Every structure is written in C-alpha cells, then in structure tokens.
C-alpha cells in the first residue's frame, strides 16, 4: 500500500456542484496534513491546513479522520476557476522531516 | 515581500552531465525543501535544509546533493544525469523546519535529460 493515496480522477462536475476528495495515508503516526492546489504546469499553492477539529475557508472544508486514516476536501458551489489538481500532503511525527505528497486528484468544472 | 524564486526556468542536459539548480527562499524563511515532480505525479521529497544543515532526506540516491547558504538560498546538484531525472524540480520555503510549517513553492525548474 502506498503511503499516501489519492484517486487521480478526473472528477468532472458542473458549475455549482459540490464535490469531495479523499486522501488516505498509511502511517498512523502522521502529524500534520495539508491540501495544495496545482494548476497545469504551475507550482503547488497552499489551499488549507487540515486540523483535527476540521476547518473551513469559504466554500472549502477540510476534515481529518484519524481512526480511518484519511483526510477529505469538500468544495461547495464549484466554480470554473476551481479546475485544478488537488494534492494532499502528509507529514510524519518526530524524527527527520519527510513529507509525502499524494499524486493529486484532477478536478474539471464545466459550464 | 518577495516570494520563492528559482533559476533557471528550463534546462536541457544530456545523460551523464551534471546540473545545478538554484532557489531563493521567501523573505523571513530559513528552511528550504526540494522536490522532484514527474509528469502526472505528486512532488517527491528530495531533502530539506534548515539553517544550512540537511534536516531530512527522501529516497533519492547520493548523486542528488544540496547546499544552503547563510542567506538561506539553496542549490540542488544532480550528478551523472539519467533520463529518468527529467522532471519539474520544485523548491519550497517555510518559516522554520518541522512538520507543521506551511510551505511556499517556487515556480520550478523544468529539466529535460536527453
């Protein structure tokens, strides 16, 4: 099993739809989690951190489920500009710093 | 505030050659991480430098090496280039080392090995 797994998609959704992505991780000792957005041929940009209590930023909600070892990203009222690849990253607890990115989930929002 | 910058933007090399990529961290950031991103994949962690010392290393061979300078800028050196080294190389800086710090990425250097 890979350390961090994401469904590569693509997820094809109409404008205004709600869409959710999951990211599963295998290391139960993982400490911190983030979602990044990457546009085609551009660098990843931080979308949001994922806290144990969950967090929300406008149309975006991130959740952490430690028991089942996954994080999720929910996008409400999708916009055309949300079309991108969404990458999760999982950081281990303690020891050397070795973050692990998922391969990303592609989202295409169409009119 | 200046963001993370990388140079060059594109580079073409042949097998067996050596390459040096450069990164300037965001103002106020003392930690730089390097990643390799192949097409269709997520970034793979190469290593991190914190205050000029290597702070963590991913599963990359010793021909991938790095440096961090007193101004916190950094270099990634790759020796004996192989075709599979063709990728986007990303540099990211953060306020400090450690797993909870958010990283800010530069635009990357696209390396092609022929």
mmCIF file of C-alpha atoms in Angstrom:
data_model
loop_
_atom_site.group_PDB
_atom_site.id
_atom_site.type_symbol
_atom_site.label_atom_id
_atom_site.label_comp_id
_atom_site.label_asym_id
_atom_site.label_seq_id
_atom_site.Cartn_x
_atom_site.Cartn_y
_atom_site.Cartn_z
ATOM 1 C CA UNK A 1 0.000 0.000 0.000
ATOM 2 C CA UNK A 2 1.287 3.452 -0.908
ATOM 3 C CA UNK A 3 1.977 5.863 1.955
ATOM 4 C CA UNK A 4 -0.468 8.445 0.629
ATOM 5 C CA UNK A 5 -3.155 7.601 -1.902
ATOM 6 C CA UNK A 6 -5.497 9.775 -3.908
ATOM 7 C CA UNK A 7 -7.957 8.953 -6.661
ATOM 8 C CA UNK A 8 -6.380 10.644 -9.702
ATOM 9 C CA UNK A 9 -9.813 11.319 -11.263
ATOM 10 C CA UNK A 10 -10.603 13.350 -13.230
ATOM 11 C CA UNK A 11 -13.714 14.428 -11.416
ATOM 12 C CA UNK A 12 -15.944 16.144 -13.971
ATOM 13 C CA UNK A 13 -18.595 18.311 -12.315
ATOM 14 C CA UNK A 14 -20.914 21.115 -13.437
ATOM 15 C CA UNK A 15 -20.638 24.610 -12.039
ATOM 16 C CA UNK A 16 -22.414 24.885 -8.712
ATOM 17 C CA UNK A 17 -21.906 21.259 -7.777
ATOM 18 C CA UNK A 18 -20.465 20.007 -4.509
ATOM 19 C CA UNK A 19 -17.513 17.678 -4.840
ATOM 20 C CA UNK A 20 -15.400 15.839 -2.283
ATOM 21 C CA UNK A 21 -11.986 14.214 -2.468
ATOM 22 C CA UNK A 22 -10.352 11.847 -0.029
ATOM 23 C CA UNK A 23 -6.716 11.181 0.680
ATOM 24 C CA UNK A 24 -5.752 8.070 2.647
ATOM 25 C CA UNK A 25 -2.475 7.629 4.499
ATOM 26 C CA UNK A 26 -0.804 4.562 5.919
ATOM 27 C CA UNK A 27 1.358 5.983 8.722
ATOM 28 C CA UNK A 28 -0.805 6.239 11.819
ATOM 29 C CA UNK A 29 1.840 8.440 13.441
ATOM 30 C CA UNK A 30 1.346 11.201 10.875
ATOM 31 C CA UNK A 31 1.285 14.612 12.448
ATOM 32 C CA UNK A 32 0.149 17.292 10.057
ATOM 33 C CA UNK A 33 -1.823 17.466 6.855
ATOM 34 C CA UNK A 34 -2.331 19.987 4.105
ATOM 35 C CA UNK A 35 -4.208 20.433 0.869
ATOM 36 C CA UNK A 36 -2.480 22.148 -2.045
ATOM 37 C CA UNK A 37 -3.877 23.222 -5.374
ATOM 38 C CA UNK A 38 -1.786 22.908 -8.534
ATOM 39 C CA UNK A 39 -2.781 24.442 -11.845
ATOM 40 C CA UNK A 40 -1.453 22.940 -15.066
ATOM 41 C CA UNK A 41 2.316 23.470 -15.395
ATOM 42 C CA UNK A 42 2.393 25.689 -12.310
ATOM 43 C CA UNK A 43 3.711 25.247 -8.793
ATOM 44 C CA UNK A 44 1.537 23.920 -5.963
ATOM 45 C CA UNK A 45 -0.123 26.596 -3.838
ATOM 46 C CA UNK A 46 -1.293 26.023 -0.296
ATOM 47 C CA UNK A 47 -5.058 25.738 -0.117
ATOM 48 C CA UNK A 48 -5.529 24.942 3.538
ATOM 49 C CA UNK A 49 -4.157 23.127 6.546
ATOM 50 C CA UNK A 50 -6.185 20.254 7.971
ATOM 51 C CA UNK A 51 -6.790 20.349 11.701
ATOM 52 C CA UNK A 52 -8.120 17.605 13.932
ATOM 53 C CA UNK A 53 -11.257 19.648 14.510
ATOM 54 C CA UNK A 54 -11.705 20.272 10.797
ATOM 55 C CA UNK A 55 -11.574 23.677 9.203
ATOM 56 C CA UNK A 56 -13.499 25.731 6.727
ATOM 57 C CA UNK A 57 -12.457 28.536 4.409
ATOM 58 C CA UNK A 58 -15.313 29.902 2.376
ATOM 59 C CA UNK A 59 -16.509 27.180 0.011
ATOM 60 C CA UNK A 60 -13.766 24.781 1.106
ATOM 61 C CA UNK A 61 -13.933 22.412 4.077
ATOM 62 C CA UNK A 62 -11.157 20.072 5.166
ATOM 63 C CA UNK A 63 -11.626 17.199 7.605
ATOM 64 C CA UNK A 64 -9.303 14.720 9.270
ATOM 65 C CA UNK A 65 -10.383 11.223 10.275
ATOM 66 C CA UNK A 66 -7.539 9.721 12.300
ATOM 67 C CA UNK A 67 -9.382 6.486 13.065
ATOM 68 C CA UNK A 68 -9.773 5.670 9.388
ATOM 69 C CA UNK A 69 -6.575 7.474 8.377
ATOM 70 C CA UNK A 70 -7.854 9.809 5.746
ATOM 71 C CA UNK A 71 -8.334 13.492 5.106
ATOM 72 C CA UNK A 72 -11.012 14.997 2.940
ATOM 73 C CA UNK A 73 -11.615 18.171 0.988
ATOM 74 C CA UNK A 74 -15.122 19.357 0.217
ATOM 75 C CA UNK A 75 -15.746 22.074 -2.353
ATOM 76 C CA UNK A 76 -19.207 23.627 -2.414
ATOM 77 C CA UNK A 77 -20.712 25.665 -5.241
ATOM 78 C CA UNK A 78 -17.889 24.751 -7.655
ATOM 79 C CA UNK A 79 -16.579 27.474 -9.948
ATOM 80 C CA UNK A 80 -14.882 27.094 -13.309
ATOM 81 C CA UNK A 81 -11.766 28.504 -11.659
ATOM 82 C CA UNK A 82 -11.684 25.571 -9.241
ATOM 83 C CA UNK A 83 -10.486 23.354 -12.099
ATOM 84 C CA UNK A 84 -7.048 22.158 -10.989
ATOM 85 C CA UNK A 85 -5.237 19.233 -9.406
ATOM 86 C CA UNK A 86 -5.634 18.946 -5.646
ATOM 87 C CA UNK A 87 -2.689 17.469 -3.785
ATOM 88 C CA UNK A 88 -2.694 16.252 -0.214
ATOM 89 C CA UNK A 89 0.476 16.107 1.832
ATOM 90 C CA UNK A 90 1.061 14.136 4.999
ATOM 91 C CA UNK A 91 3.894 14.879 7.404
ATOM 92 C CA UNK A 92 5.260 12.363 9.898
ATOM 93 C CA UNK A 93 5.509 12.911 13.615
ATOM 94 C CA UNK A 94 9.002 13.210 15.092
ATOM 95 C CA UNK A 95 12.342 12.197 13.626
ATOM 96 C CA UNK A 96 13.543 13.579 10.314
ATOM 97 C CA UNK A 97 11.231 15.652 8.202
ATOM 98 C CA UNK A 98 9.996 13.568 5.258
ATOM 99 C CA UNK A 99 6.689 14.850 3.852
ATOM 100 C CA UNK A 100 4.739 12.693 1.448
ATOM 101 C CA UNK A 101 2.518 14.097 -1.274
ATOM 102 C CA UNK A 102 -0.263 12.192 -2.950
ATOM 103 C CA UNK A 103 -0.292 12.072 -6.741
ATOM 104 C CA UNK A 104 -3.202 14.504 -6.818
ATOM 105 C CA UNK A 105 -6.844 14.465 -7.840
ATOM 106 C CA UNK A 106 -7.816 16.267 -11.023
ATOM 107 C CA UNK A 107 -10.986 18.362 -10.925
ATOM 108 C CA UNK A 108 -12.662 19.717 -14.043
ATOM 109 C CA UNK A 109 -15.576 22.074 -13.528
ATOM 110 C CA UNK A 110 -17.617 22.623 -16.698
ATOM 111 C CA UNK A 111 -20.303 25.213 -17.534
ATOM 112 C CA UNK B 1 7.605 40.556 0.358
ATOM 113 C CA UNK B 2 9.469 38.539 -2.280
ATOM 114 C CA UNK B 3 8.234 35.030 -2.981
ATOM 115 C CA UNK B 4 10.291 31.949 -3.719
ATOM 116 C CA UNK B 5 12.294 32.233 -6.912
ATOM 117 C CA UNK B 6 14.097 29.531 -8.867
ATOM 118 C CA UNK B 7 16.575 29.540 -11.709
ATOM 119 C CA UNK B 8 16.811 28.588 -14.447
ATOM 120 C CA UNK B 9 13.213 28.060 -15.545
ATOM 121 C CA UNK B 10 14.104 25.458 -18.155
ATOM 122 C CA UNK B 11 17.190 23.374 -18.755
ATOM 123 C CA UNK B 12 18.204 20.715 -21.248
ATOM 124 C CA UNK B 13 21.076 18.369 -20.444
ATOM 125 C CA UNK B 14 22.386 15.081 -21.752
ATOM 126 C CA UNK B 15 22.877 11.825 -19.872
ATOM 127 C CA UNK B 16 25.939 11.791 -17.648
ATOM 128 C CA UNK B 17 26.120 15.561 -17.252
ATOM 129 C CA UNK B 18 25.808 17.453 -14.007
ATOM 130 C CA UNK B 19 23.305 20.200 -13.196
ATOM 131 C CA UNK B 20 22.904 22.855 -10.506
ATOM 132 C CA UNK B 21 19.520 24.379 -9.742
ATOM 133 C CA UNK B 22 19.087 27.433 -7.563
ATOM 134 C CA UNK B 23 16.426 28.668 -5.194
ATOM 135 C CA UNK B 24 15.937 31.841 -3.201
ATOM 136 C CA UNK B 25 13.635 31.443 -0.237
ATOM 137 C CA UNK B 26 10.828 33.781 0.671
ATOM 138 C CA UNK B 27 11.829 36.693 2.859
ATOM 139 C CA UNK B 28 11.987 35.627 6.518
ATOM 140 C CA UNK B 29 12.086 31.897 5.752
ATOM 141 C CA UNK B 30 15.079 29.860 6.939
ATOM 142 C CA UNK B 31 14.083 26.453 5.611
ATOM 143 C CA UNK B 32 14.188 25.167 2.046
ATOM 144 C CA UNK B 33 12.907 21.863 0.708
ATOM 145 C CA UNK B 34 13.453 20.378 -2.733
ATOM 146 C CA UNK B 35 11.043 18.186 -4.629
ATOM 147 C CA UNK B 36 11.036 16.279 -7.906
ATOM 148 C CA UNK B 37 7.726 16.118 -9.762
ATOM 149 C CA UNK B 38 7.384 13.787 -12.723
ATOM 150 C CA UNK B 39 4.515 14.286 -15.147
ATOM 151 C CA UNK B 40 1.215 13.129 -13.667
ATOM 152 C CA UNK B 41 2.690 12.521 -10.231
ATOM 153 C CA UNK B 42 2.802 14.399 -6.962
ATOM 154 C CA UNK B 43 6.013 16.078 -5.797
ATOM 155 C CA UNK B 44 8.548 13.634 -4.337
ATOM 156 C CA UNK B 45 10.569 14.970 -1.407
ATOM 157 C CA UNK B 46 14.311 15.057 -2.088
ATOM 158 C CA UNK B 47 15.643 16.799 1.022
ATOM 159 C CA UNK B 48 15.254 19.779 3.311
ATOM 160 C CA UNK B 49 17.795 22.290 4.568
ATOM 161 C CA UNK B 50 17.384 24.166 7.804
ATOM 162 C CA UNK B 51 19.998 26.710 8.839
ATOM 163 C CA UNK B 52 22.490 25.263 6.356
ATOM 164 C CA UNK B 53 22.139 21.670 7.578
ATOM 165 C CA UNK B 54 20.280 18.801 5.906
ATOM 166 C CA UNK B 55 17.205 18.159 8.023
ATOM 167 C CA UNK B 56 15.584 15.234 6.245
ATOM 168 C CA UNK B 57 16.069 13.245 3.072
ATOM 169 C CA UNK B 58 13.727 11.273 0.859
ATOM 170 C CA UNK B 59 14.514 8.166 -1.135
ATOM 171 C CA UNK B 60 16.971 9.676 -3.599
ATOM 172 C CA UNK B 61 20.500 8.439 -4.406
ATOM 173 C CA UNK B 62 23.624 10.304 -3.226
ATOM 174 C CA UNK B 63 24.105 11.859 -6.674
ATOM 175 C CA UNK B 64 21.367 14.271 -5.551
ATOM 176 C CA UNK B 65 23.053 16.701 -3.205
ATOM 177 C CA UNK B 66 22.357 20.160 -1.894
ATOM 178 C CA UNK B 67 23.570 23.211 -0.103
ATOM 179 C CA UNK B 68 22.046 26.041 1.830
ATOM 180 C CA UNK B 69 23.827 29.355 2.158
ATOM 181 C CA UNK B 70 23.876 31.822 5.076
ATOM 182 C CA UNK B 71 21.210 33.928 3.338
ATOM 183 C CA UNK B 72 19.044 30.740 3.241
ATOM 184 C CA UNK B 73 19.140 30.411 -0.534
ATOM 185 C CA UNK B 74 19.826 26.891 -1.713
ATOM 186 C CA UNK B 75 21.223 24.765 -4.513
ATOM 187 C CA UNK B 76 20.305 21.325 -5.743
ATOM 188 C CA UNK B 77 23.057 19.455 -7.568
ATOM 189 C CA UNK B 78 22.470 16.335 -9.592
ATOM 190 C CA UNK B 79 25.436 14.372 -10.912
ATOM 191 C CA UNK B 80 25.549 11.703 -13.618
ATOM 192 C CA UNK B 81 22.158 12.658 -15.015
ATOM 193 C CA UNK B 82 19.848 9.880 -16.133
ATOM 194 C CA UNK B 83 16.878 10.049 -18.486
ATOM 195 C CA UNK B 84 14.516 9.468 -15.543
ATOM 196 C CA UNK B 85 15.771 12.664 -13.924
ATOM 197 C CA UNK B 86 13.675 14.599 -16.420
ATOM 198 C CA UNK B 87 11.079 16.336 -14.272
ATOM 199 C CA UNK B 88 9.949 19.581 -12.709
ATOM 200 C CA UNK B 89 12.161 20.441 -9.751
ATOM 201 C CA UNK B 90 10.381 22.473 -7.112
ATOM 202 C CA UNK B 91 11.830 24.394 -4.238
ATOM 203 C CA UNK B 92 9.682 25.329 -1.258
ATOM 204 C CA UNK B 93 10.500 27.553 1.671
ATOM 205 C CA UNK B 94 8.971 27.730 5.118
ATOM 206 C CA UNK B 95 9.327 29.844 8.247
ATOM 207 C CA UNK B 96 11.096 27.030 10.013
ATOM 208 C CA UNK B 97 11.673 23.313 9.865
ATOM 209 C CA UNK B 98 9.143 20.909 11.238
ATOM 210 C CA UNK B 99 6.060 19.158 10.057
ATOM 211 C CA UNK B 100 3.505 21.820 10.902
ATOM 212 C CA UNK B 101 5.043 24.603 8.887
ATOM 213 C CA UNK B 102 3.333 25.618 5.675
ATOM 214 C CA UNK B 103 5.489 25.535 2.573
ATOM 215 C CA UNK B 104 5.514 28.060 -0.223
ATOM 216 C CA UNK B 105 6.677 26.819 -3.604
ATOM 217 C CA UNK B 106 8.680 28.479 -6.305
ATOM 218 C CA UNK B 107 7.714 28.193 -9.985
ATOM 219 C CA UNK B 108 10.091 25.293 -10.548
ATOM 220 C CA UNK B 109 12.849 24.376 -12.968
ATOM 221 C CA UNK B 110 11.864 22.046 -15.782
ATOM 222 C CA UNK B 111 14.795 19.729 -16.502
ATOM 223 C CA UNK B 112 14.946 17.637 -19.647
ATOM 224 C CA UNK B 113 17.631 14.970 -19.930
ATOM 225 C CA UNK B 114 18.304 13.694 -23.435
#
